[in-house]
Amino acid sequence: MDKLQIKNFKSHSNTTIDLGNMNILTGMNGMGKSSVIQSLLLLRQTYSKGMLGYGLELNGELCSIGTANDAMYRYAEDSDLIEFLINAQHSSFHYGFRVDASNIAKTFLEGKNEIGKDSELSLFSNGFQYISAFRNGPMNDYIKDSAAVELLGQISRIEGRGELVAHYYDHYKTDEVHPYLIEDEQIGTSVQAQVEYWMREISPNINIDIQSIGNSFKLNYSFNRGKGTVKTDPFLSTNIGFGVSYVLPIVLSAIVACSKKKVAEHFDCKNKLILIENPEAHIHPNAQANLMKLLCKAANLGVQFIIETHSDHIINSILVANKNNLLGNDLIKIYYFTREENKHLTITEQLPIEKGGRIKNPPKGFFDQIDIHMRQLMGF
């Protein structure tokens, strides 16, 4: 996708966002960042049900908005249409859905849309993944879903929770990872080897053990204790901190997006779209930096990320990747969200990145709290 335009949806009166491979949505709470992601989720869940030609399903497996009254921008003056427009590879896709003012309690918005080449969009392909802020923490059992994982290639089916992470890992673990992601060839080139490598960059010396038991999986962790020693006995995932469980589906989805079956001739890292909310949740700043190094490398190979974040470590890691030539300026789009209070509408500002990974004259409120605190602590 090259561009997304949102009209009359929630707090978006008319918002246009140019898209690269690494797209960052940030700003204060309640400014409309999540609504951008929801607009894409609504289209996908409606398309998956075969209903996009007839309208928009407001509630489903990926997200639930409520009714037409909840979906429509409250201060629209001259339109009863919610519209989403997508530009992708010299093609344009327009989706319009009518809100009936006499029945704002509807959960399905009617709209006749021509559906044809839409299957070419990564949004509707098996290369799509959604990992939400609502993703699962440690669990005793992880469900199996052969159709979702093995046929549709999904790491999650319900609200981006990552509930299929164990099955997904077990199914794709022998695939071969693109050489560009591999930092140490001695580790191995399989998905399993590379997931463990990058997870150790987040949680040192960790090992991942997946066991298939009936219609579910067990996910345990152990830790290396140093050269010449035996690793620890396995720990249940419920006895390991939330950060490991929260970050595993992100690491796994990025690596699998840049992998292939060993019998395949070529890697195809394009036409992959990964939506991530709050990748920083429960992980240390150093872990955030290492995670973003992986995601930036995947983005450089062609994977498209749309990430909502409140972490300056996430932002700064992308800027460092830019300075280190891991990701070009043209592939990075950083948007700061604010709101015009009179009409309660979202305003987006794209922040240009200068040479050396610098953002010139960032707007007030853009991760400036550390400066505010330092002035208070230093007394000036």
PDB file of C-alpha atoms in Angstrom, residues 21 27-28 48 51 60 88 90-91 96 99 122 148 156 183 197 212 253 282 289 296 298 308 341 346 355 369:
ATOM      1  CA  ASN A  21       7.626   0.016   4.505  1.00  0.00           C
ATOM      2  CA  GLY A  27       0.839  10.760  19.688  1.00  0.00           C
ATOM      3  CA  MET A  28      -1.176  11.260  22.856  1.00  0.00           C
ATOM      4  CA  SER A  48     -12.825 -12.482   4.579  1.00  0.00           C
ATOM      5  CA  MET A  51     -19.278  -9.264   2.115  1.00  0.00           C
ATOM      6  CA  GLY A  60     -16.089  -9.458  13.799  1.00  0.00           C
ATOM      7  CA  ALA A  88      -1.190   0.381  -4.144  1.00  0.00           C
ATOM      8  CA  HIS A  90      -0.436   2.137  -9.454  1.00  0.00           C
ATOM      9  CA  SER A  91      -3.909   0.808  -8.592  1.00  0.00           C
ATOM     10  CA  GLY A  96     -17.768   3.608   0.466  1.00  0.00           C
ATOM     11  CA  VAL A  99     -24.833   5.507   7.212  1.00  0.00           C
ATOM     12  CA  SER A 122      -1.504  -7.495   1.009  1.00  0.00           C
ATOM     13  CA  ALA A 148      -5.810 -20.676  10.063  1.00  0.00           C
ATOM     14  CA  SER A 156      -3.801 -14.966  15.129  1.00  0.00           C
ATOM     15  CA  GLU A 183      23.495 -11.999  12.067  1.00  0.00           C
ATOM     16  CA  TYR A 197      18.702 -15.950  18.070  1.00  0.00           C
ATOM     17  CA  SER A 212       2.163 -30.826  20.591  1.00  0.00           C
ATOM     18  CA  SER A 253       5.856 -12.997  12.218  1.00  0.00           C
ATOM     19  CA  HIS A 282       6.600  -5.314  28.800  1.00  0.00           C
ATOM     20  CA  ALA A 289      16.106  -1.548  20.223  1.00  0.00           C
ATOM     21  CA  CYS A 296      13.848  -2.587  10.141  1.00  0.00           C
ATOM     22  CA  ALA A 298      12.576  -7.034   7.411  1.00  0.00           C
ATOM     23  CA  GLU A 308       1.279   2.173  16.778  1.00  0.00           C
ATOM     24  CA  GLU A 341     -10.945  19.997  19.747  1.00  0.00           C
ATOM     25  CA  THR A 346      -7.797  13.930  14.038  1.00  0.00           C
ATOM     26  CA  LYS A 355      20.317  12.796   6.877  1.00  0.00           C
ATOM     27  CA  GLN A 369       8.905  14.488  28.497  1.00  0.00           C
TER      28      GLN A 369
END
